[in-house]
Coordinates of C-alpha atoms in Angstrom, one line a residue:
Chain A
M1 CA 106.5 291.8 3.9
K2 CA 108.9 290.3 5.9
M3 CA 111.2 287.5 4.1
K4 CA 113.9 285.6 3.5
I5 CA 115.5 286.1 0.6
Y6 CA 118.4 284.1 -0.2
I7 CA 120.7 284.8 -3.5
I8 CA 122.7 281.8 -4.4
G9 CA 125.4 283.2 -6.9
I10 CA 126.0 286.8 -6.0
G11 CA 127.4 288.1 -9.3
L12 CA 126.3 291.1 -11.3
I13 CA 123.0 289.2 -11.9
G14 CA 122.1 287.8 -8.4
G15 CA 123.5 290.9 -7.4
S16 CA 121.4 293.2 -9.5
F17 CA 118.2 291.0 -8.1
A18 CA 119.2 291.6 -4.8
M19 CA 119.2 295.0 -5.2
E20 CA 115.5 295.3 -7.2
M21 CA 114.0 293.1 -4.2
R22 CA 115.6 294.8 -1.6
K23 CA 114.1 297.5 -2.9
L24 CA 110.3 295.4 -3.3
F25 CA 110.9 294.1 0.2
P26 CA 112.9 296.6 2.4
N27 CA 112.2 294.8 5.5
S28 CA 113.5 291.3 4.6
A29 CA 116.4 290.0 5.2
I30 CA 118.8 289.5 2.0
I31 CA 121.0 285.8 2.1
G32 CA 123.6 285.2 0.2
I33 CA 125.6 282.5 -0.9
D34 CA 128.5 282.0 -3.5
K35 CA 131.3 279.7 -3.4
S36 CA 133.4 282.4 -4.1
E37 CA 134.8 284.0 -1.0
N38 CA 135.9 287.4 -2.6
N39 CA 132.5 287.8 -4.4
I40 CA 130.5 287.1 -1.0
N41 CA 133.0 289.0 0.9
K42 CA 132.4 292.3 -1.6
A43 CA 128.8 291.5 -1.7
Y44 CA 128.6 291.9 2.1
E45 CA 130.5 295.0 2.4
L46 CA 129.0 296.6 -0.6
G47 CA 125.4 296.3 1.5
I48 CA 123.9 294.2 -1.1
I49 CA 123.9 291.1 1.1
D50 CA 122.8 291.5 5.1
K51 CA 124.3 288.4 5.8
K52 CA 126.6 285.2 4.5
S53 CA 124.9 282.1 4.6
C54 CA 125.9 278.5 3.1
L55 CA 123.6 275.8 1.3
S56 CA 122.2 274.0 4.6
E57 CA 120.6 277.1 5.7
I58 CA 118.0 277.4 3.5
S59 CA 115.2 275.4 4.6
D60 CA 113.4 278.8 6.2
A61 CA 113.8 280.4 2.7
D62 CA 110.6 282.1 1.2
I63 CA 112.5 283.2 -1.8
I64 CA 115.5 281.3 -3.3
L65 CA 117.2 282.5 -6.5
V66 CA 119.7 280.4 -7.9
S67 CA 122.3 282.7 -10.5
V68 CA 125.2 281.1 -11.1
P69 CA 126.3 278.9 -14.4
V70 CA 124.2 276.5 -15.7
K71 CA 126.9 273.3 -15.1
S72 CA 126.8 274.5 -11.2
I73 CA 122.8 274.9 -11.4
I74 CA 121.9 271.0 -12.6
N75 CA 124.0 270.0 -10.1
L76 CA 122.6 272.2 -7.1
L77 CA 119.1 272.5 -7.9
P78 CA 118.2 269.0 -6.3
N79 CA 119.7 269.5 -3.3
I80 CA 117.8 273.2 -2.9
L81 CA 114.7 271.7 -3.6
D82 CA 115.7 268.6 -1.2
K83 CA 116.0 271.3 1.8
V84 CA 112.8 273.7 0.6
N85 CA 109.9 274.6 2.8
K86 CA 106.5 274.3 1.5
N87 CA 106.1 277.6 1.0
S88 CA 109.2 278.5 -0.7
L89 CA 109.6 279.9 -4.0
V90 CA 113.0 278.4 -6.0
I91 CA 113.9 280.3 -9.2
D92 CA 117.2 280.3 -11.7
F93 CA 118.4 282.5 -13.9
G94 CA 120.3 280.3 -16.0
S95 CA 120.6 280.7 -19.7
T96 CA 119.1 277.4 -21.0
K97 CA 116.4 275.6 -19.7
N98 CA 116.5 272.4 -21.0
S99 CA 118.7 271.0 -18.8
I100 CA 118.0 272.6 -15.7
C101 CA 114.0 271.3 -16.2
D102 CA 115.3 268.1 -17.2
V103 CA 117.1 267.4 -13.9
I104 CA 114.4 268.5 -11.5
K105 CA 111.3 267.3 -13.0
D106 CA 110.3 264.1 -10.8
H107 CA 111.3 266.2 -7.8
P108 CA 108.5 265.5 -5.4
N109 CA 108.9 270.1 -4.4
R110 CA 109.0 270.3 -8.2
E111 CA 106.1 273.0 -8.0
N112 CA 108.4 274.4 -5.7
F113 CA 110.5 275.7 -8.8
L114 CA 110.4 278.4 -11.7
A115 CA 112.6 277.8 -14.7
T116 CA 113.4 281.5 -15.8
H117 CA 115.7 283.6 -18.6
P118 CA 115.7 287.2 -17.8
I119 CA 117.3 288.4 -21.2
A120 CA 119.7 290.8 -19.5
G121 CA 123.0 291.2 -18.6
T122 CA 126.1 293.1 -19.6
E123 CA 129.8 291.4 -21.1
F124 CA 130.9 292.7 -17.0
S125 CA 130.8 289.7 -14.1
G126 CA 131.0 289.5 -10.3
P127 CA 128.8 291.9 -7.8
T128 CA 130.9 294.7 -7.7
A129 CA 129.1 295.3 -12.0
A130 CA 125.5 294.6 -10.0
H131 CA 123.5 297.5 -10.8
K132 CA 119.4 298.3 -10.3
G133 CA 117.7 298.6 -13.5
L134 CA 119.1 296.1 -15.0
F135 CA 115.8 293.8 -15.4
A136 CA 113.7 297.2 -16.8
N137 CA 112.7 296.3 -19.7
K138 CA 113.9 293.5 -20.9
N139 CA 112.4 290.4 -21.3
I140 CA 112.3 287.5 -18.9
I141 CA 111.0 283.8 -20.4
I142 CA 109.8 281.6 -18.1
C143 CA 109.5 277.5 -19.7
D144 CA 107.2 274.9 -18.0
K145 CA 104.6 277.2 -15.8
H146 CA 101.9 274.9 -15.6
R147 CA 104.7 272.6 -13.2
T148 CA 104.6 275.6 -10.6
N149 CA 102.7 276.1 -8.4
Q150 CA 100.0 278.4 -9.1
S151 CA 100.6 280.8 -5.9
R152 CA 104.2 280.1 -6.5
L153 CA 103.9 281.3 -10.0
E154 CA 102.0 284.6 -9.0
I155 CA 104.3 286.0 -6.7
A156 CA 107.2 285.7 -9.3
L157 CA 104.7 287.2 -12.0
K158 CA 104.6 290.5 -9.5
I159 CA 108.4 290.0 -8.7
F160 CA 109.0 290.3 -12.0
K161 CA 106.1 293.1 -13.3
S162 CA 107.2 295.3 -10.6
M163 CA 111.3 295.0 -11.8
K164 CA 109.3 296.4 -15.0
M165 CA 110.1 293.0 -17.2
K166 CA 108.3 291.5 -19.4
V167 CA 107.3 288.3 -19.0
S168 CA 107.2 285.9 -22.4
Y169 CA 106.1 282.1 -21.9
M170 CA 108.0 278.7 -23.7
N171 CA 108.8 275.3 -23.9
P172 CA 112.4 274.7 -22.6
D173 CA 113.3 272.9 -26.3
S174 CA 112.2 276.2 -28.1
H175 CA 114.3 278.4 -25.8
D176 CA 117.0 276.7 -26.0
K177 CA 116.7 276.3 -29.9
H178 CA 116.5 279.4 -30.8
I179 CA 118.6 281.2 -28.1
A180 CA 121.6 279.6 -29.8
Y181 CA 120.9 282.0 -32.7
V182 CA 120.0 285.0 -30.6
S183 CA 122.9 284.8 -27.7
H184 CA 124.8 281.9 -27.8
L185 CA 125.8 282.2 -31.9
S186 CA 126.8 286.3 -31.0
H187 CA 128.8 285.3 -28.2
L188 CA 131.0 282.2 -30.1
S189 CA 130.9 285.0 -33.0
S190 CA 132.7 288.2 -31.0
F191 CA 134.8 285.4 -29.1
M192 CA 135.9 283.9 -32.5
L193 CA 136.4 287.7 -34.6
G194 CA 138.9 288.9 -31.4
K195 CA 140.5 285.6 -31.6
T196 CA 141.0 286.3 -34.9
V197 CA 142.1 289.5 -35.4
M198 CA 144.6 289.0 -31.6
D199 CA 146.5 285.9 -34.2
E200 CA 147.1 288.6 -37.0
E201 CA 147.8 291.8 -35.0
K202 CA 150.7 290.4 -32.6
N203 CA 151.7 294.3 -33.0
E204 CA 149.2 295.9 -31.6
K205 CA 149.7 299.3 -32.1
N206 CA 148.0 298.0 -35.3
I207 CA 144.9 297.4 -33.8
F208 CA 144.6 300.8 -31.5
D209 CA 145.3 303.0 -34.5
M210 CA 143.4 301.1 -36.8
A211 CA 140.2 300.1 -35.0
G212 CA 137.2 301.7 -34.4
S213 CA 133.5 301.9 -32.9
G214 CA 132.2 299.7 -35.2
F215 CA 134.9 296.7 -34.5
E216 CA 134.3 297.7 -30.7
S217 CA 130.9 296.3 -31.0
T218 CA 131.2 293.8 -32.6
V219 CA 133.9 292.0 -30.2
R220 CA 132.5 293.5 -27.3
L221 CA 130.5 290.5 -25.8
A222 CA 134.6 288.8 -26.8
K223 CA 135.2 290.1 -23.0
S224 CA 132.7 287.7 -21.3
S225 CA 133.2 285.5 -18.8
P226 CA 135.2 282.1 -20.1
E227 CA 133.6 279.5 -17.1
M228 CA 129.8 280.8 -17.6
W229 CA 129.9 280.5 -21.1
T230 CA 131.9 277.4 -22.0
D231 CA 129.7 276.3 -19.3
I232 CA 126.6 277.5 -22.2
F233 CA 127.9 276.1 -25.2
E234 CA 128.7 272.8 -22.9
D235 CA 124.9 273.1 -21.8
N236 CA 123.1 273.4 -25.5
K237 CA 126.2 271.9 -27.3
E238 CA 123.3 270.4 -30.4
N239 CA 121.7 273.5 -31.0
I240 CA 125.0 275.6 -30.7
I241 CA 126.5 273.3 -33.2
K242 CA 123.2 273.5 -35.8
S243 CA 123.6 277.8 -35.3
L244 CA 127.8 277.7 -36.0
D245 CA 127.2 275.6 -38.7
D246 CA 124.3 277.7 -40.3
Y247 CA 126.6 280.9 -39.7
I248 CA 130.1 279.2 -41.2
E249 CA 128.1 277.8 -44.3
N250 CA 126.9 281.5 -44.5
L251 CA 130.5 283.0 -44.6
I252 CA 131.7 280.3 -47.4
Q253 CA 129.4 280.9 -49.2
I254 CA 130.3 285.0 -49.3
N255 CA 133.8 284.3 -49.4
N256 CA 132.8 282.6 -52.4
L257 CA 131.5 284.9 -54.2
I258 CA 133.7 287.4 -53.6
K259 CA 136.1 285.3 -54.8
D260 CA 134.3 284.8 -58.1
D261 CA 133.6 288.5 -58.2
R262 CA 129.7 288.2 -57.5
F263 CA 129.2 291.9 -56.1
N264 CA 126.3 292.5 -57.4
E265 CA 124.9 289.5 -55.4
I266 CA 126.5 290.1 -52.4
E267 CA 124.7 293.8 -52.6
L268 CA 121.4 292.3 -52.7
Q269 CA 122.3 289.9 -50.1
L270 CA 123.4 292.8 -47.8
K271 CA 120.5 294.6 -48.4
S272 CA 118.1 292.0 -47.9
T273 CA 120.0 291.6 -44.5
N274 CA 119.8 295.4 -43.7
Y275 CA 115.9 294.5 -42.7
I276 CA 117.8 293.9 -39.3
K277 CA 117.2 297.6 -38.8
T278 CA 113.5 296.9 -38.6
I279 CA 114.3 293.6 -35.4
L280 CA 116.2 295.5 -33.9
K281 CA 113.9 298.6 -33.5
G282 CA 111.1 296.1 -31.9
I283 CA 113.7 294.9 -29.1
N284 CA 114.2 298.7 -28.0
Chain B
M1 CA 140.5 333.3 -44.0
K2 CA 138.4 333.0 -46.4
M3 CA 138.1 329.9 -48.3
K4 CA 136.4 327.7 -51.1
I5 CA 135.4 324.3 -49.9
Y6 CA 134.1 321.8 -52.0
I7 CA 132.5 318.8 -50.3
I8 CA 132.0 315.9 -52.8
G9 CA 129.3 313.6 -51.4
I10 CA 127.5 315.0 -48.4
G11 CA 126.4 312.1 -46.5
L12 CA 126.9 311.0 -43.1
I13 CA 130.7 311.6 -43.5
G14 CA 131.1 314.6 -45.8
G15 CA 128.0 316.3 -43.9
S16 CA 129.8 316.1 -40.2
F17 CA 132.8 317.4 -42.2
A18 CA 131.5 320.1 -43.7
M19 CA 130.1 321.2 -40.2
E20 CA 133.5 321.3 -38.6
M21 CA 134.5 322.9 -41.7
R22 CA 132.1 325.9 -41.0
K23 CA 133.3 326.0 -37.3
L24 CA 136.8 326.4 -38.3
F25 CA 136.9 328.6 -41.4
P26 CA 133.3 330.5 -40.3
N27 CA 133.9 332.7 -43.2
S28 CA 134.1 330.8 -45.7
A29 CA 131.9 329.1 -48.8
I30 CA 131.0 325.5 -48.1
I31 CA 130.2 323.7 -51.4
G32 CA 128.5 320.7 -52.5
I33 CA 128.4 318.0 -54.8
D34 CA 126.2 314.5 -54.5
K35 CA 125.2 312.7 -57.4
S36 CA 122.4 312.1 -55.0
E37 CA 119.2 315.3 -55.5
N38 CA 117.5 314.1 -52.7
N39 CA 121.4 314.2 -50.2
I40 CA 122.3 317.4 -51.6
N41 CA 118.7 318.6 -51.3
K42 CA 118.8 317.9 -47.9
A43 CA 122.1 319.1 -47.2
Y44 CA 121.4 322.2 -48.6
E45 CA 118.0 322.1 -46.2
L46 CA 119.6 321.5 -43.2
G47 CA 122.0 324.6 -44.2
I48 CA 125.1 322.2 -43.7
I49 CA 126.3 323.7 -47.5
D50 CA 126.0 327.4 -48.8
K51 CA 126.1 326.4 -52.4
K52 CA 124.7 323.6 -54.7
S53 CA 127.9 322.9 -57.2
C54 CA 128.8 320.3 -60.4
L55 CA 132.3 318.7 -60.4
S56 CA 133.0 321.4 -63.5
E57 CA 133.3 324.0 -61.4
I58 CA 135.5 323.0 -58.8
S59 CA 139.0 324.6 -59.9
D60 CA 138.3 327.5 -57.9
A61 CA 138.8 325.5 -54.6
D62 CA 140.8 326.0 -51.7
I63 CA 139.8 322.6 -50.3
I64 CA 138.2 319.5 -51.8
L65 CA 137.7 316.6 -49.6
V66 CA 136.4 313.8 -51.4
S67 CA 134.4 311.4 -49.3
V68 CA 131.9 309.1 -51.6
P69 CA 131.8 305.5 -52.0
V70 CA 135.5 303.7 -53.2
K71 CA 134.4 302.8 -56.2
S72 CA 133.6 306.2 -56.8
I73 CA 136.7 307.4 -55.7
I74 CA 138.9 305.8 -58.2
N75 CA 136.5 306.6 -60.6
L76 CA 136.7 310.9 -59.9
L77 CA 140.5 311.4 -58.5
P78 CA 141.6 311.8 -62.1
N79 CA 139.4 313.8 -63.5
I80 CA 139.3 315.5 -59.8
L81 CA 142.9 316.4 -60.3
D82 CA 143.2 317.8 -63.5
K83 CA 140.5 320.5 -63.0
V84 CA 142.6 321.6 -59.5
N85 CA 144.7 325.3 -59.5
K86 CA 148.3 324.9 -58.4
N87 CA 146.9 326.1 -54.5
S88 CA 144.2 323.3 -54.5
L89 CA 144.4 320.3 -51.5
V90 CA 142.4 317.3 -52.2
I91 CA 141.5 315.2 -49.5
D92 CA 140.1 311.9 -49.6
F93 CA 138.1 309.5 -46.9
G94 CA 138.3 306.3 -48.6
S95 CA 137.7 303.2 -46.4
T96 CA 140.4 301.8 -49.2
K97 CA 143.8 302.8 -50.2
N98 CA 145.7 301.1 -52.1
S99 CA 143.9 301.3 -55.2
I100 CA 143.3 304.9 -54.8
C101 CA 146.8 306.3 -54.3
D102 CA 147.6 304.0 -57.2
V103 CA 145.0 305.4 -59.9
I104 CA 146.7 308.9 -59.4
K105 CA 149.8 308.2 -58.4
D106 CA 151.8 309.6 -62.1
H107 CA 149.0 312.4 -61.9
P108 CA 151.4 315.8 -62.6
N109 CA 148.9 317.1 -59.7
R110 CA 149.6 314.5 -57.4
E111 CA 151.3 316.9 -54.5
N112 CA 147.8 318.1 -54.8
F113 CA 146.3 315.4 -53.1
L114 CA 146.5 313.9 -49.5
A115 CA 145.1 310.3 -49.0
T116 CA 143.1 309.9 -45.6
H117 CA 141.1 307.5 -44.1
P118 CA 139.1 308.8 -40.4
I119 CA 138.6 306.1 -38.2
A120 CA 135.0 307.4 -38.3
G121 CA 131.5 306.4 -38.9
T122 CA 128.2 305.0 -37.7
E123 CA 125.8 302.4 -39.6
F124 CA 124.0 305.0 -40.5
S125 CA 124.2 307.4 -43.8
G126 CA 123.0 310.7 -45.5
P127 CA 123.7 314.1 -44.2
T128 CA 121.1 313.7 -42.2
A129 CA 123.1 311.3 -39.7
A130 CA 126.0 314.1 -40.0
H131 CA 126.8 315.7 -36.4
K132 CA 129.2 318.0 -34.8
G133 CA 131.8 315.8 -33.0
L134 CA 131.9 313.2 -35.5
F135 CA 135.7 312.8 -35.6
A136 CA 137.2 314.2 -32.1
N137 CA 139.4 311.4 -30.6
K138 CA 139.1 309.8 -33.7
N139 CA 142.1 308.8 -35.7
I140 CA 143.2 309.6 -38.8
I141 CA 145.4 307.6 -41.2
I142 CA 147.5 309.4 -43.6
C143 CA 148.9 307.2 -46.2
D144 CA 152.0 308.2 -48.8
K145 CA 152.1 311.5 -47.1
H146 CA 156.0 312.2 -48.8
R147 CA 153.8 312.9 -51.9
T148 CA 152.2 315.5 -51.1
N149 CA 153.2 319.1 -51.2
Q150 CA 154.4 319.6 -47.9
S151 CA 152.5 323.2 -47.2
R152 CA 149.0 321.1 -48.5
L153 CA 149.8 318.6 -45.4
E154 CA 150.8 321.3 -43.2
I155 CA 147.5 322.8 -43.7
A156 CA 145.5 319.4 -43.6
L157 CA 147.7 318.6 -40.4
K158 CA 146.2 321.4 -39.0
I159 CA 143.2 320.9 -40.0
F160 CA 143.0 317.1 -38.8
K161 CA 144.2 318.4 -35.7
S162 CA 142.2 321.6 -35.4
M163 CA 139.2 318.7 -35.3
K164 CA 140.4 317.4 -32.2
M165 CA 141.6 314.0 -34.2
K166 CA 144.7 311.7 -33.9
V167 CA 147.2 311.5 -36.9
S168 CA 149.0 308.4 -38.0
Y169 CA 150.9 307.2 -40.6
M170 CA 150.8 304.0 -42.8
N171 CA 151.5 303.1 -46.6
P172 CA 148.4 301.8 -48.2
D173 CA 149.1 298.7 -48.5
S174 CA 149.6 297.9 -45.2
H175 CA 146.6 300.2 -44.2
D176 CA 144.7 298.2 -46.9
K177 CA 146.0 294.6 -44.9
H178 CA 145.5 295.8 -41.2
I179 CA 141.7 297.0 -41.5
A180 CA 140.5 294.3 -43.7
Y181 CA 140.7 292.7 -40.0
V182 CA 139.7 295.3 -37.3
S183 CA 137.0 297.0 -39.8
H184 CA 135.5 294.6 -42.7
L185 CA 135.6 291.6 -41.1
S186 CA 133.8 293.1 -38.5
H187 CA 131.0 294.0 -41.0
L188 CA 131.1 290.8 -42.7
S189 CA 131.3 288.9 -39.4
S190 CA 128.0 291.4 -38.8
F191 CA 125.8 290.5 -42.0
M192 CA 126.1 287.1 -42.1
L193 CA 125.1 286.9 -38.6
G194 CA 121.9 288.9 -38.8
K195 CA 121.6 286.8 -42.1
T196 CA 122.1 283.3 -40.2
V197 CA 119.6 284.8 -37.6
M198 CA 116.8 286.0 -39.7
D199 CA 116.8 282.8 -42.0
E200 CA 116.2 281.0 -39.2
E201 CA 113.9 282.7 -36.9
K202 CA 111.1 283.3 -40.0
N203 CA 109.2 284.2 -37.0
E204 CA 109.9 287.5 -35.9
K205 CA 108.4 286.7 -32.9
N206 CA 110.9 285.1 -31.5
I207 CA 113.9 287.1 -32.0
F208 CA 111.7 290.6 -30.5
D209 CA 111.8 288.5 -27.0
M210 CA 114.8 287.0 -27.1
A211 CA 117.3 289.2 -28.1
G212 CA 119.5 291.5 -25.8
S213 CA 121.8 293.8 -25.8
G214 CA 124.6 291.2 -26.7
F215 CA 122.6 290.4 -30.1
E216 CA 122.1 294.1 -31.1
S217 CA 126.0 295.0 -30.4
T218 CA 127.5 291.7 -32.7
V219 CA 124.7 292.9 -35.7
R220 CA 124.6 296.8 -35.4
L221 CA 126.7 296.6 -38.5
A222 CA 124.6 294.9 -40.8
K223 CA 122.8 298.1 -40.5
S224 CA 125.4 299.5 -42.5
S225 CA 124.9 300.5 -46.2
P226 CA 125.2 297.9 -48.7
E227 CA 127.2 300.2 -51.8
M228 CA 129.4 301.4 -49.6
W229 CA 130.4 298.3 -47.9
T230 CA 129.9 295.9 -51.2
D231 CA 132.4 298.5 -52.9
I232 CA 135.2 298.0 -50.2
F233 CA 134.5 294.4 -50.2
E234 CA 135.7 294.3 -54.2
D235 CA 138.4 296.7 -53.4
N236 CA 139.7 295.2 -50.9
K237 CA 138.9 291.7 -52.0
E238 CA 142.2 290.1 -51.5
N239 CA 143.2 291.1 -47.7
I240 CA 139.1 290.6 -47.4
I241 CA 139.3 286.7 -49.0
K242 CA 142.5 286.0 -46.1
S243 CA 141.0 287.4 -43.2
L244 CA 137.4 285.9 -43.7
D245 CA 139.4 282.4 -44.6
D246 CA 141.2 282.6 -41.0
Y247 CA 138.0 283.9 -39.2
I248 CA 136.3 280.7 -40.7
E249 CA 138.5 278.3 -39.1
N250 CA 138.5 279.5 -35.7
L251 CA 134.3 279.0 -36.5
I252 CA 135.5 275.6 -37.3
Q253 CA 137.6 274.8 -34.8
I254 CA 135.6 275.7 -32.0
N255 CA 132.7 274.1 -34.0
N256 CA 134.9 271.4 -34.1
L257 CA 136.1 271.3 -30.4
I258 CA 132.4 271.4 -29.0
K259 CA 131.4 268.7 -31.1
D260 CA 134.4 266.4 -29.6
D261 CA 133.4 268.0 -25.7
R262 CA 136.5 269.4 -25.7
F263 CA 135.0 272.0 -22.9
N264 CA 139.0 272.2 -21.3
E265 CA 140.2 274.0 -24.2
I266 CA 136.9 275.9 -25.3
E267 CA 137.5 277.2 -22.2
L268 CA 141.0 278.4 -22.5
Q269 CA 140.3 279.5 -25.6
L270 CA 138.4 282.3 -24.4
K271 CA 140.3 283.2 -21.5
S272 CA 143.1 284.4 -23.6
T273 CA 140.7 286.0 -26.0
N274 CA 139.6 288.1 -23.0
Y275 CA 143.0 290.1 -23.1
I276 CA 140.8 292.2 -25.9
K277 CA 139.7 293.9 -22.5
T278 CA 143.3 295.4 -22.7
I279 CA 142.9 295.9 -26.8
L280 CA 139.8 297.8 -26.1
K281 CA 140.7 299.7 -23.0
G282 CA 143.0 301.2 -25.3
I283 CA 140.5 302.4 -28.0
N284 CA 139.3 304.5 -25.6

């Protein structure tokens, strides 16, 4: 099938998706749009996209992927839906879903749009970090599928399944509430762990010598993009505050148990938290 | 060189060390001591040790490695030093150093002992998790080296260097203070993150579907041994309370920034924390 596939935001996620789309639809044109000159030129040089374009050109699109930070999706999406033709399928890959679904809920072309969140990514960003296979065996959550035209939905599902993604469905409220705990909180805990240790260890040499793979693993997410994550924290503010409140409360209680020498209770608590092993096995 | 090498505590660390010692000294006898019948039998079955023994037998030892949890080291070490011969080298691998160095500081055989902490390990435990190469390119911190007999110290250094470990020196106080930040705090943050998410997500299915590699990475340490870590938290109590206080303070301040919609300040803070990238490069 010869199609016009637009990728708005040609970074790690958009770039990796573009690579998979080229494999699935080798005769199609992959067209990139990005506000960063640097990113779009890089993506073109790397052959990830065939052509650079801009938003005013998208009315001939068969498929449009919107993979920019959440706040930009909210800004751009109504404008994108204004321009699409009746057969266009517009997919977003935003990390939150409530405000995105909300901003276009009454748009006349609402049914051309599918709200999704692929649980894929790394702590790196930009088109040079893009690679094939990023989406294989990863979950993708689709929200409000009944608001998308059935034939558009089927095209999207076919694409996701060809990329070996595991599809599940959720309403946007539940998505944002749960993702705050299993993703956004991890990022905040990692950023603040990095900050705490760097504040204390002015003399870096001590960190180099003493930090092992455990530290590296827990602060890995502190390498993530500040722009993207600030956007997410703002957009999912209420859920994130609640998850942070819970986390802080747990840290205060274990700190109090340590202060009060209640180590038997600590051991019991760590033992029951070890159950995470079983849960993590389910992720792999 | 034909030697008698005793490994007290034949788990992940002791077992991995035994494997390396067998490679370095193929004609030597590797003798295991462990209070867990299960561990010692497993280590014997796996061929990690040649013989099972007990503490009353160690007076013929050339080298003794003590790789049991911190509290057990403190209990056993005076007793071990009572029994050694004048040429024995006793090394401990405890995760804290202050109370260990303290408990034998006036022992008549103090100079047979070398206090060390190899920054190596995984979230797994027991002899079945032991493997060759665990120590290669890892740091090992030696404390109070001037309290060890020079020729014993040289033997230890030769062994560590043969295993490709990078040796550095510190006093026990500094060790315990810094390690609280770069290791113990990571474990607490990970355990409490696991607890927070599991408390919230009673319906596990949501975690399976939504958690990605980021979550997995930040909660990996929550799989660690509760017995070993409770011991460490108890032994390094004062330093850990301070690191937890700092961490909680940082989490409260970012939560307040979120509550007050001060997202520009958040972005700046995440940007400066991104500097951890440079530090982590130094670790690898």
